[in-house]
Coordinates of N, CA and C in Angstrom, one line a residue:
Chain A
X1 N 9.0 26.8 -0.9 CA 7.4 26.3 -1.4 C 6.7 25.5 0.1
X2 N 5.1 26.4 -0.8 CA 3.9 25.6 0.3 C 2.8 25.2 -1.0
X3 N 1.9 24.6 -0.3 CA 1.0 23.9 -1.3 C 0.0 24.9 -2.3
X4 N 0.1 26.3 -1.5 CA -1.0 27.3 -1.8 C 0.2 27.4 -3.4
X5 N 1.9 28.5 -2.9 CA 2.5 28.7 -3.6 C 2.7 27.4 -5.6
X6 N 2.2 26.2 -5.1 CA 2.5 25.7 -6.6 C 0.8 25.3 -6.9
X7 N -0.4 26.1 -6.0 CA -1.3 26.7 -6.7 C -1.6 27.6 -7.5
X8 N -0.8 28.8 -7.4 CA -0.3 30.1 -7.5 C 0.3 30.0 -8.5
X9 N 1.2 28.7 -8.3 CA 2.3 29.0 -9.9 C 1.0 28.2 -11.2
X10 N 0.5 27.2 -10.2 CA 0.2 26.9 -12.1 C -1.7 27.4 -12.4
X11 N -2.4 28.7 -11.1 CA -2.6 29.3 -11.5 C -2.4 30.1 -12.7
X12 N -1.1 30.7 -12.1 CA -1.1 32.0 -13.4 C 0.3 31.3 -15.0
X13 N 0.3 29.8 -14.4 CA 0.6 29.4 -16.0 C -0.4 29.0 -17.0
X14 N -1.7 28.5 -16.1 CA -3.1 29.0 -16.7 C -3.9 29.4 -17.3
X15 N -3.2 31.2 -17.0 CA -4.1 32.0 -17.6 C -3.4 33.1 -17.0
X16 N -1.9 33.1 -17.3 CA -1.6 34.4 -17.3 C -1.0 34.5 -19.0
X17 N -1.1 35.4 -19.8 CA -1.2 35.9 -21.2 C -0.3 36.2 -21.5
X18 N 1.0 36.6 -20.2 CA 2.6 36.5 -20.1 C 3.5 35.2 -20.4
X19 N 3.0 34.5 -20.2 CA 3.7 33.0 -19.9 C 3.4 32.8 -21.4
X20 N 4.3 31.7 -22.2 CA 4.8 32.3 -23.9 C 5.8 30.6 -24.0
X21 N 5.0 30.2 -24.8 CA 5.8 29.4 -25.1 C 5.9 28.8 -26.5
X22 N 7.1 28.5 -27.0 CA 7.5 27.8 -28.5 C 5.9 26.8 -29.0
X23 N 5.7 26.6 -28.1 CA 4.6 24.4 -28.4 C 3.7 24.9 -27.1
X24 N 2.8 24.9 -27.2 CA 1.9 24.7 -25.9 C 1.6 23.0 -25.1
X25 N 2.1 22.4 -26.0 CA 2.1 21.0 -25.1 C 3.3 21.9 -23.9
X26 N 4.3 22.8 -24.2 CA 5.3 22.7 -23.1 C 4.3 23.6 -21.1
X27 N 3.0 24.1 -22.2 CA 2.8 24.5 -20.5 C 1.9 23.2 -19.4
X28 N 1.5 22.4 -20.6 CA 1.2 21.1 -19.9 C 2.3 20.2 -18.9
X29 N 3.4 20.2 -19.6 CA 5.2 19.6 -19.8 C 5.1 20.0 -18.1
X30 N 5.1 21.6 -18.2 CA 5.6 22.4 -17.4 C 4.5 22.5 -15.9
X31 N 3.3 22.5 -15.7 CA 2.2 21.6 -15.4 C 2.5 20.7 -14.5
X32 N 3.4 19.9 -15.5 CA 3.4 17.8 -15.5 C 4.6 18.1 -14.2
X33 N 5.2 18.6 -14.3 CA 7.2 18.7 -13.7 C 6.3 19.7 -12.0
X34 N 5.5 20.7 -12.6 CA 6.0 21.7 -10.3 C 4.4 20.5 -10.1
X35 N 4.0 20.0 -10.7 CA 3.2 19.1 -9.6 C 3.5 17.6 -9.2
X36 N 4.2 17.4 -10.3 CA 5.1 16.2 -10.0 C 6.0 16.2 -8.3
X37 N 7.2 17.5 -8.9 CA 8.0 18.5 -8.0 C 7.2 18.8 -6.2
X38 N 5.8 19.0 -6.2 CA 5.1 19.0 -5.0 C 4.9 18.1 -4.7
X39 N 4.4 16.4 -5.3 CA 4.4 15.7 -4.4 C 5.4 14.7 -4.4
X40 N 6.3 14.3 -5.3 CA 7.3 14.2 -4.9 C 8.6 14.0 -4.2
X41 N 8.8 16.0 -4.5 CA 10.3 16.4 -4.4 C 11.5 15.6 -4.6
X42 N 11.0 15.3 -5.6 CA 12.4 14.7 -6.4 C 13.7 15.9 -7.2
X43 N 14.7 15.7 -7.6 CA 15.1 16.4 -8.2 C 15.1 16.5 -9.6
X44 N 15.4 17.8 -9.8 CA 14.8 18.3 -11.5 C 14.7 17.2 -12.0
X45 N 16.4 16.9 -12.2 CA 17.1 16.3 -13.4 C 16.4 14.0 -13.2
X46 N 15.8 13.6 -12.0 CA 14.7 12.3 -11.9 C 13.9 12.9 -12.5
X47 N 13.2 14.1 -12.5 CA 12.1 14.3 -13.3 C 11.9 14.1 -14.3
X48 N 12.5 15.2 -15.3 CA 12.6 15.6 -16.1 C 13.5 14.3 -17.5
X49 N 13.8 13.3 -16.3 CA 14.3 11.5 -17.0 C 13.0 10.8 -17.3
X50 N 12.1 11.5 -17.2 CA 11.0 10.5 -17.2 C 10.9 9.7 -18.6
X51 N 10.1 8.5 -18.8 CA 9.8 8.1 -20.2 C 8.4 7.2 -19.8
X52 N 7.7 7.0 -21.4 CA 6.7 6.2 -21.1 C 6.8 4.8 -19.9
X53 N 8.3 4.4 -19.7 CA 8.7 2.7 -19.8 C 8.0 3.0 -18.1
X54 N 8.6 4.4 -17.8 CA 8.8 4.6 -15.9 C 6.9 5.0 -15.2
X55 N 6.3 4.7 -16.6 CA 4.7 4.8 -16.1 C 4.0 4.3 -16.3
X56 N 2.8 3.6 -15.6 CA 2.5 2.6 -15.5 C 0.7 3.4 -14.8
X57 N -0.7 3.2 -16.2 CA -1.5 3.4 -15.5 C -2.5 2.1 -15.6
X58 N -3.0 2.0 -13.7 CA -4.8 0.9 -13.7 C -5.3 1.4 -13.8
X59 N -6.5 0.9 -14.5 CA -7.2 1.0 -14.8 C -9.0 0.0 -13.0
X60 N -9.2 0.8 -12.1 CA -10.0 -0.5 -10.9 C -11.5 0.3 -11.2
X61 N -11.5 -0.8 -11.0 CA -13.3 -0.9 -10.9 C -13.5 -0.9 -9.6
X62 N -13.8 0.8 -9.9 CA -14.9 1.1 -7.5 C -16.4 1.3 -7.9
X63 N -17.2 0.3 -7.4 CA -18.2 1.0 -7.2 C -19.0 0.8 -9.1
X64 N -18.5 0.0 -9.6 CA -18.6 -0.5 -11.1 C -18.5 1.1 -11.8
X65 N -17.7 1.6 -11.4 CA -16.8 2.8 -12.2 C -15.7 3.1 -12.5
X66 N -15.2 3.4 -13.4 CA -13.5 3.3 -13.2 C -12.6 4.2 -13.3
X67 N -11.7 3.8 -11.8 CA -11.1 4.9 -11.8 C -9.7 4.7 -11.9
X68 N -8.6 5.5 -11.9 CA -7.1 5.0 -12.5 C -6.3 5.2 -11.3
X69 N -5.4 4.5 -11.4 CA -4.4 5.1 -9.9 C -2.7 4.2 -11.6
X70 N -1.8 5.8 -10.8 CA -1.2 6.1 -12.2 C 0.6 5.6 -11.1
X71 N 1.6 5.0 -11.4 CA 2.7 4.7 -10.6 C 3.2 5.5 -11.7
X72 N 4.2 5.9 -9.9 CA 5.6 6.2 -11.0 C 6.7 6.0 -11.0
X73 N 7.6 6.0 -11.5 CA 9.5 4.9 -11.2 C 9.7 6.2 -11.5
X74 N 11.1 6.6 -10.7 CA 12.0 7.9 -10.9 C 13.2 6.5 -10.7
X75 N 13.8 6.2 -11.8 CA 15.3 5.5 -11.6 C 16.5 6.3 -12.5
X76 N 16.8 7.9 -12.1 CA 17.1 8.4 -12.2 C 17.8 9.4 -11.0
X77 N 17.2 8.8 -9.9 CA 17.7 9.6 -8.4 C 19.6 9.4 -8.4
X78 N 19.6 10.1 -7.1 CA 20.6 9.5 -6.4 C 20.8 8.3 -5.7
X79 N 22.3 7.7 -6.1 CA 22.6 6.4 -5.4 C 23.4 6.7 -4.4
X80 N 24.3 7.4 -5.1 CA 25.4 7.9 -3.8 C 25.2 6.9 -2.1
X81 N 24.5 6.1 -1.5 CA 24.0 6.2 -0.6 C 24.2 4.6 -0.9
X82 N 23.6 4.4 -1.9 CA 23.8 2.8 -2.3 C 22.0 3.1 -2.0
X83 N 21.6 1.3 -2.4 CA 20.4 1.0 -2.7 C 19.5 2.2 -1.8
X84 N 18.5 2.3 -1.9 CA 17.2 2.7 -1.2 C 16.4 1.8 -1.2
X85 N 15.6 1.8 0.0 CA 14.8 0.9 0.2 C 13.8 1.3 -0.1
X86 N 13.1 -0.3 -0.4 CA 12.5 -0.1 -1.2 C 10.7 -0.2 -0.6
X87 N 10.1 1.1 -1.2 CA 8.9 0.8 -1.1 C 7.6 2.2 -2.1
X88 N 7.2 2.3 -1.7 CA 5.8 2.3 -3.1 C 5.2 3.5 -1.8
X89 N 5.0 4.7 -2.2 CA 4.1 5.5 -2.1 C 3.2 5.8 -3.2
X90 N 1.9 5.4 -2.0 CA 0.9 6.0 -3.1 C -0.2 6.8 -2.4
X91 N 0.1 8.4 -2.9 CA -0.6 9.6 -2.6 C -2.2 9.9 -3.2
X92 N -3.1 10.2 -2.8 CA -3.8 11.2 -3.3 C -3.5 12.4 -3.0
X93 N -4.1 13.1 -4.1 CA -4.7 14.0 -4.8 C -3.6 15.1 -3.1
X94 N -3.3 16.6 -3.8 CA -2.9 17.1 -2.4 C -4.3 17.8 -2.6
Chain B
X1 N 3.7 1.4 2.4 CA 2.2 0.5 2.5 C 3.4 -0.3 1.0
X2 N 3.7 -1.8 1.0 CA 4.4 -2.5 0.5 C 4.1 -2.1 -1.3
X3 N 4.8 -2.4 -1.8 CA 4.6 -2.1 -3.5 C 3.9 -4.0 -3.9
X4 N 2.9 -3.8 -4.3 CA 2.5 -5.6 -4.7 C 1.3 -4.8 -6.4
X5 N 2.6 -4.6 -6.6 CA 2.7 -4.6 -8.7 C 2.8 -5.8 -9.2
X6 N 3.5 -6.8 -8.9 CA 3.9 -8.3 -8.7 C 4.8 -8.8 -10.0
X7 N 5.7 -7.9 -10.3 CA 7.3 -7.7 -10.2 C 7.7 -7.9 -9.7
X8 N 9.3 -7.9 -10.1 CA 10.6 -8.0 -8.7 C 10.4 -7.3 -7.8
X9 N 9.6 -7.0 -6.7 CA 9.5 -5.9 -5.7 C 10.7 -5.4 -5.7
X10 N 11.7 -5.4 -5.5 CA 12.9 -4.4 -5.2 C 12.6 -3.5 -6.4
X11 N 13.1 -3.9 -7.3 CA 13.3 -3.0 -8.6 C 12.3 -2.3 -8.7
X12 N 10.8 -3.0 -8.4 CA 9.5 -2.0 -9.3 C 10.0 -1.5 -8.2
X13 N 9.9 -1.9 -7.1 CA 9.0 -0.7 -5.8 C 10.2 0.4 -5.7
X14 N 11.7 0.6 -6.1 CA 12.4 1.2 -5.5 C 11.5 2.8 -6.4
X15 N 11.7 4.1 -5.5 CA 10.9 5.1 -6.3 C 10.4 5.3 -6.9
X16 N 9.4 4.0 -6.6 CA 7.9 4.3 -7.0 C 7.0 4.9 -6.4
X17 N 6.1 5.8 -7.0 CA 5.4 6.5 -6.1 C 3.7 6.3 -6.9
X18 N 3.0 6.1 -6.6 CA 1.6 5.9 -6.8 C 0.8 6.9 -7.1
X19 N -0.3 7.3 -7.6 CA -1.1 8.7 -7.9 C -2.3 7.8 -7.9
X20 N -3.2 8.1 -7.4 CA -4.7 7.7 -7.3 C -5.3 8.6 -7.3
X21 N -6.7 8.5 -7.7 CA -7.5 9.9 -8.0 C -8.6 9.8 -6.7
X22 N -9.2 11.0 -6.4 CA -9.7 10.9 -5.5 C -10.9 11.3 -6.2
X23 N -12.4 10.1 -5.3 CA -13.6 11.1 -6.0 C -13.6 12.7 -5.4
X24 N -13.5 13.3 -4.9 CA -14.6 14.4 -5.2 C -12.9 15.6 -4.8
X25 N -12.2 15.3 -5.9 CA -10.8 16.4 -5.2 C -11.2 17.9 -5.4
X26 N -11.7 18.7 -5.2 CA -12.0 20.2 -5.3 C -10.9 21.0 -6.2
X27 N -10.0 20.7 -6.1 CA -8.6 21.5 -7.2 C -8.2 20.9 -8.5
X28 N -8.8 20.6 -9.1 CA -8.4 20.3 -10.5 C -6.6 20.8 -11.3
X29 N -6.9 21.2 -10.7 CA -5.4 22.2 -10.8 C -4.1 21.5 -10.9
X30 N -4.0 21.2 -9.7 CA -2.8 20.3 -9.0 C -3.2 18.8 -9.3
X31 N -3.7 18.6 -10.3 CA -4.1 16.9 -10.5 C -2.9 16.6 -11.5
X32 N -1.9 15.2 -11.0 CA -1.2 15.3 -11.8 C -1.6 14.5 -12.8
X33 N -2.6 13.4 -12.7 CA -3.2 12.2 -13.4 C -3.8 13.3 -14.9
X34 N -4.4 14.4 -14.8 CA -4.3 15.0 -15.6 C -3.6 15.6 -16.9
X35 N -2.6 15.9 -16.7 CA -1.4 16.9 -17.1 C -1.1 15.1 -17.6
X36 N -0.8 14.0 -16.9 CA 0.3 13.4 -17.6 C -0.8 12.7 -18.9
X37 N -1.9 12.1 -18.4 CA -3.5 12.2 -19.6 C -3.1 12.9 -21.0
X38 N -3.0 13.6 -20.9 CA -3.3 14.9 -21.7 C -1.8 14.3 -22.5
X39 N -0.9 14.1 -21.8 CA 0.1 14.4 -22.7 C 0.3 13.0 -23.6
X40 N 0.1 11.5 -22.9 CA -0.3 10.5 -23.2 C -1.4 10.7 -24.7
X41 N -2.4 11.4 -24.7 CA -3.2 11.4 -25.7 C -2.4 12.5 -26.8
X42 N -2.1 13.2 -26.4 CA -1.2 14.5 -27.7 C -0.1 13.2 -28.2
X43 N 0.4 12.5 -27.1 CA 1.7 11.9 -28.2 C 0.9 9.9 -28.8
X44 N -0.2 10.2 -28.4 CA -1.6 8.6 -29.2 C -0.5 7.3 -28.9
X45 N -0.1 7.4 -27.1 CA 0.8 6.6 -26.5 C 0.1 5.6 -26.4
X46 N -0.7 5.3 -26.1 CA -1.7 4.3 -25.4 C -2.1 2.9 -26.9
X47 N -1.7 2.2 -26.2 CA -1.4 0.8 -27.3 C -3.0 0.5 -27.9
X48 N -4.0 0.4 -27.3 CA -5.2 0.0 -27.8 C -5.8 0.9 -28.9
X49 N -5.7 0.5 -29.5 CA -6.2 1.9 -31.0 C -7.3 2.4 -31.3
X50 N -8.0 2.2 -30.0 CA -9.3 3.1 -30.4 C -9.4 4.0 -28.8
X51 N -8.4 4.3 -28.3 CA -8.0 4.9 -26.8 C -7.6 6.3 -27.7
X52 N -8.5 7.0 -27.9 CA -8.0 8.3 -28.7 C -8.6 9.5 -27.9
X53 N -9.5 9.4 -27.1 CA -9.8 10.8 -26.2 C -10.8 10.4 -25.0
X54 N -10.7 11.7 -23.7 CA -10.6 10.8 -22.9 C -11.9 10.3 -22.5
X55 N -13.0 10.6 -23.3 CA -14.7 10.3 -22.9 C -14.1 8.9 -23.1
X56 N -13.2 8.3 -24.2 CA -13.4 6.4 -24.9 C -12.4 5.7 -23.4
X57 N -11.8 6.8 -22.8 CA -10.7 6.6 -21.5 C -11.6 6.2 -20.4
X58 N -12.4 6.8 -20.2 CA -13.4 6.9 -18.5 C -14.2 5.5 -18.8
X59 N -14.6 5.3 -20.2 CA -15.5 4.3 -20.9 C -14.5 3.0 -20.5
X60 N -13.7 3.2 -20.2 CA -12.8 1.9 -20.2 C -13.2 0.7 -18.8
X61 N -13.8 -0.4 -19.2 CA -13.8 -1.3 -17.9 C -13.2 -2.2 -18.3
X62 N -13.2 -3.4 -17.1 CA -12.7 -4.3 -16.4 C -13.1 -5.8 -16.8
X63 N -12.0 -6.4 -17.3 CA -12.4 -8.3 -17.7 C -13.1 -8.4 -16.2
X64 N -14.0 -9.4 -16.8 CA -14.8 -10.2 -15.9 C -14.4 -11.2 -15.2
X65 N -14.9 -10.7 -13.6 CA -13.9 -11.4 -12.5 C -13.1 -10.7 -11.8
X66 N -12.1 -10.1 -12.9 CA -11.3 -8.5 -12.8 C -11.4 -7.6 -12.2
X67 N -10.6 -7.1 -11.3 CA -10.6 -6.0 -10.5 C -10.1 -4.5 -10.2
X68 N -9.0 -4.9 -11.6 CA -8.0 -3.9 -12.5 C -7.9 -4.7 -13.0
X69 N -7.3 -3.4 -14.1 CA -6.9 -4.2 -15.3 C -5.5 -2.9 -16.1
X70 N -4.2 -3.1 -16.1 CA -3.2 -1.7 -16.8 C -3.9 -1.7 -17.9
X71 N -3.5 0.1 -18.5 CA -3.6 -0.1 -19.5 C -2.2 0.1 -20.6
X72 N -2.0 -0.6 -21.0 CA -0.2 -0.2 -21.8 C -0.2 0.8 -22.3
X73 N 0.7 1.4 -22.6 CA 1.6 2.0 -23.9 C 2.1 1.4 -25.0
X74 N 2.1 2.3 -25.5 CA 2.9 1.7 -27.8 C 3.8 0.7 -27.5
X75 N 4.0 0.0 -27.9 CA 5.7 -0.5 -28.2 C 6.9 0.6 -28.1
X76 N 6.5 1.1 -29.1 CA 7.8 1.9 -29.2 C 7.6 3.8 -29.0
X77 N 6.7 3.6 -28.0 CA 6.4 4.6 -28.0 C 7.6 4.6 -25.8
X78 N 7.5 3.6 -25.2 CA 8.1 2.7 -24.1 C 9.4 4.2 -23.4
X79 N 10.5 4.1 -24.4 CA 11.2 4.8 -24.8 C 11.5 6.5 -24.2
X80 N 9.6 6.9 -24.9 CA 10.1 8.2 -25.5 C 9.7 9.4 -24.3
X81 N 10.4 10.2 -24.2 CA 10.2 11.4 -22.9 C 9.4 12.3 -23.1
X82 N 9.1 12.2 -21.7 CA 7.5 13.0 -21.4 C 7.8 13.6 -21.9
X83 N 9.0 14.8 -21.2 CA 9.3 16.4 -21.3 C 10.3 16.1 -22.9
X84 N 9.9 17.0 -23.8 CA 10.2 16.8 -24.8 C 10.6 18.6 -25.3
X85 N 12.0 18.4 -25.7 CA 12.3 20.1 -26.3 C 11.1 20.4 -27.5
X86 N 12.0 21.6 -27.9 CA 10.7 21.9 -29.4 C 12.2 22.0 -30.8
X87 N 11.6 21.9 -31.7 CA 13.0 21.5 -33.1 C 12.2 22.8 -34.2
X88 N 13.2 23.3 -34.2 CA 12.6 24.3 -35.2 C 12.9 24.3 -36.8
X89 N 11.8 24.0 -37.1 CA 11.9 23.6 -38.6 C 11.4 24.8 -39.4
X90 N 11.3 24.8 -40.5 CA 11.0 25.4 -41.9 C 9.7 25.4 -41.6
X91 N 8.7 24.5 -41.4 CA 7.8 24.6 -41.0 C 7.2 25.3 -39.8
X92 N 7.8 25.6 -38.9 CA 7.6 26.0 -37.6 C 7.7 25.4 -36.1
X93 N 7.9 25.2 -35.0 CA 7.9 24.7 -34.5 C 7.6 23.4 -33.5
X94 N 8.7 22.8 -33.6 CA 7.6 21.1 -33.5 C 8.1 20.2 -31.9
X95 N 7.4 19.2 -31.7 CA 8.7 19.1 -31.0 C 9.1 17.5 -30.9
X96 N 10.3 17.8 -30.2 CA 11.3 16.5 -31.0 C 10.4 15.4 -30.5
X97 N 10.9 13.6 -31.3 CA 10.1 13.0 -30.8 C 11.3 12.0 -29.7
X98 N 12.1 12.8 -29.4 CA 12.8 11.6 -28.6 C 13.9 12.5 -27.6
X99 N 14.3 13.9 -28.0 CA 14.8 15.0 -27.1 C 14.5 15.6 -25.8
X100 N 15.2 15.0 -24.2 CA 14.5 16.3 -23.0 C 14.8 16.8 -23.3
X101 N 13.9 17.3 -22.2 CA 14.4 19.2 -21.7 C 15.9 19.1 -21.2
X102 N 16.4 20.2 -21.4 CA 17.0 20.3 -20.0 C 17.2 20.9 -18.9
X103 N 17.9 20.7 -17.5 CA 17.4 21.1 -16.6 C 17.6 22.5 -16.5
X104 N 18.5 23.5 -17.6 CA 18.8 25.1 -17.7 C 17.2 25.1 -18.0
X105 N 16.7 24.6 -19.2 CA 15.1 25.3 -20.0 C 14.8 25.4 -18.4
X106 N 14.0 24.1 -18.4 CA 13.4 24.1 -16.5 C 13.5 25.3 -15.8
X107 N 15.2 25.5 -15.5 CA 15.4 26.7 -14.6 C 15.2 28.1 -15.3
X108 N 15.1 27.8 -16.3 CA 14.8 29.3 -17.0 C 13.2 29.9 -17.0
X109 N 12.7 28.1 -17.2 CA 10.8 28.6 -17.0 C 10.0 29.2 -15.7
X110 N 10.8 28.4 -15.0 CA 10.4 28.3 -13.7 C 10.8 30.0 -12.8
X111 N 11.8 30.1 -13.4 CA 11.9 31.5 -12.9 C 10.9 32.4 -13.7
X112 N 11.1 32.2 -14.3 CA 10.4 33.7 -15.4 C 9.4 33.2 -14.7
X113 N 8.0 32.0 -14.5 CA 7.1 31.9 -13.6 C 6.5 32.5 -12.8
X114 N 7.6 32.1 -12.1 CA 7.8 32.7 -10.4 C 7.6 34.1 -11.0
X115 N 8.2 34.6 -11.0 CA 8.8 36.3 -11.5 C 6.9 36.7 -11.5
X116 N 6.6 36.4 -12.7 CA 5.4 36.4 -13.1 C 4.3 36.8 -11.7
X117 N 4.1 35.1 -11.5 CA 3.0 35.1 -10.2 C 2.9 35.8 -9.3
X118 N 5.1 36.4 -9.1 CA 5.3 37.4 -7.9 C 5.3 36.6 -6.9
X119 N 6.4 35.3 -6.7 CA 6.8 34.8 -5.6 C 8.0 35.3 -5.4
X120 N 8.2 36.3 -4.4 CA 9.0 37.1 -3.6 C 10.5 36.7 -4.4
X121 N 11.1 35.0 -3.7 CA 12.3 34.1 -3.7 C 13.0 33.7 -5.2
X122 N 13.2 33.4 -6.1 CA 13.9 32.9 -7.0 C 13.2 31.5 -6.6
X123 N 12.3 31.1 -8.0 CA 11.7 29.9 -7.5 C 11.9 28.7 -8.8
X124 N 12.3 27.6 -8.6 CA 12.8 26.7 -9.4 C 12.3 25.4 -8.7
X125 N 12.4 24.3 -9.5 CA 11.6 22.7 -8.9 C 12.5 22.6 -7.8
X126 N 13.9 22.8 -7.7 CA 14.8 22.8 -6.4 C 14.2 22.9 -5.2
X127 N 13.2 24.6 -5.0 CA 12.7 24.8 -4.1 C 11.6 23.7 -3.9
X128 N 11.1 23.1 -4.5 CA 10.4 21.6 -4.1 C 10.5 20.7 -3.2
X129 N 11.7 20.9 -3.9 CA 13.0 19.5 -2.6 C 12.9 20.1 -1.8
X130 N 13.6 21.5 -1.7 CA 13.8 21.9 0.0 C 12.8 22.1 0.7
X131 N 11.7 22.4 -0.3 CA 10.7 22.7 1.2 C 9.2 22.1 1.2
X132 N 9.5 20.7 0.6 CA 8.5 19.8 0.6 C 7.8 19.9 2.4
X133 N 9.1 19.5 3.0 CA 8.6 18.6 4.6 C 7.8 19.9 5.1
X134 N 8.6 20.8 4.9 CA 8.1 22.5 5.4 C 7.0 22.5 5.0
X135 N 6.6 22.8 4.1 CA 5.1 22.7 3.3 C 4.6 22.0 3.3
X136 N 4.4 20.5 4.0 CA 3.0 20.1 4.2 C 2.3 20.2 6.1
X137 N 3.7 20.6 6.9 CA 3.8 21.0 7.9 C 3.1 22.5 8.7
X138 N 3.2 23.0 7.8 CA 2.8 24.3 7.3 C 2.0 25.0 6.5
X139 N 1.4 24.2 5.5 CA 0.9 24.8 4.7 C -1.0 24.9 5.6
X140 N -1.3 26.3 5.3 CA -2.3 26.9 5.3 C -4.0 25.7 5.2
X141 N -3.7 25.0 3.7 CA -4.6 24.4 3.4 C -4.8 23.7 4.6
X142 N -4.0 22.6 5.2 CA -4.1 21.5 5.8 C -5.1 21.5 7.6
X143 N -5.7 20.6 7.0 CA -7.1 20.9 8.3 C -6.3 21.1 10.1
X144 N -5.0 20.4 10.1 CA -4.3 20.5 10.9 C -3.1 21.0 10.8
X145 N -1.9 22.1 11.2 CA -0.7 22.2 10.6 C -0.1 21.2 11.0
X146 N 0.0 20.1 11.8 CA 1.4 18.9 12.4 C 1.1 18.1 10.8
X147 N 2.4 17.9 10.4 CA 3.1 16.7 9.9 C 2.1 15.4 10.1
X148 N 2.4 15.3 11.4 CA 2.1 13.9 12.1 C 0.3 13.5 11.1
X149 N -0.9 14.8 11.4 CA -2.4 14.3 11.3 C -2.2 14.3 10.1
X150 N -1.1 15.3 8.7 CA -1.5 15.6 7.8 C -0.8 14.3 6.8
X151 N -0.3 13.9 7.8 CA 0.3 11.4 6.8 C -1.4 11.1 7.3
X152 N -1.2 11.4 8.7 CA -2.7 10.2 9.1 C -3.8 10.2 7.9
X153 N -4.2 11.9 7.9 CA -5.3 12.2 6.9 C -5.5 11.2 5.6
X154 N -4.1 11.8 4.9 CA -3.2 10.9 3.7 C -4.0 9.4 3.9
X155 N -3.7 8.9 4.4 CA -3.2 7.2 5.7 C -4.2 6.7 5.2
X156 N -5.4 7.4 5.7 CA -6.8 7.0 5.8 C -7.5 7.3 5.0
X157 N -7.0 8.6 3.6 CA -8.9 8.3 2.5 C -7.1 6.6 1.8
X158 N -6.7 6.8 2.0 CA -5.6 5.6 1.1 C -6.3 4.0 2.0
X159 N -6.3 4.3 2.6 CA -6.7 2.6 3.6 C -8.2 2.8 2.9
X160 N -9.6 3.6 2.6 CA -10.9 3.9 2.2 C -11.0 4.1 1.4
X161 N -9.6 3.6 0.0 CA -9.2 4.2 -1.6 C -9.6 2.7 -2.3
X162 N -8.9 2.0 -1.3 CA -8.7 1.0 -1.1 C -9.2 -0.4 -0.2
X163 N -10.0 -0.2 0.2 CA -10.9 -1.5 0.8 C -12.1 -1.8 -0.3

């Protein structure tokens, strides 16, 4: 799955009249899953387990203008290899 | 880059991904911040009572003398799933207050989306996991198809952002 493929999926998701949902919220939820899967490479189960508790939003003042940092912590990842090395990845947008 | 969240470094840093915004992002379609904040507004999840629209979010300030400030969630929303299934009620479909999507539902939706998009192979969330490294390495959207060059570019942007 390449970055171009992710773009095409999202473009179809938001523009195709053939993509229907019981509730329109699911369109945004599916977009977020695709975006997070592309950035993190996490298993689907780990993405679907996210709650607001796993998300931290911070407003940063950069040149006197607010910018946002969002940190997402996944705690439903495979642990059979033992504790994973502690690290944080800060990724800009693709 | 080490975690500096101020909490217990081991537990806070494990599996934590930061998503800063990029000032001149040409393609907002790929922006997870927009999707995530949209869901937060739909759920009325922000603790600040007057934080009810994006306009107000982007007028947020920071306390005098500080360079950053957390934007907390409502206490009652912390355990709420980001991705919730629908419930069929007598008055129509409603979003469940606390029930998660299942992986089966996600798989079904991804396959449908992939088919309509015209993907040659079945699409699923796992295809991102398997193709992630190769995708970065080979994407024609990168200035140089080398993974090392991509990582250097990402690092340069993050360092510049935090200076």
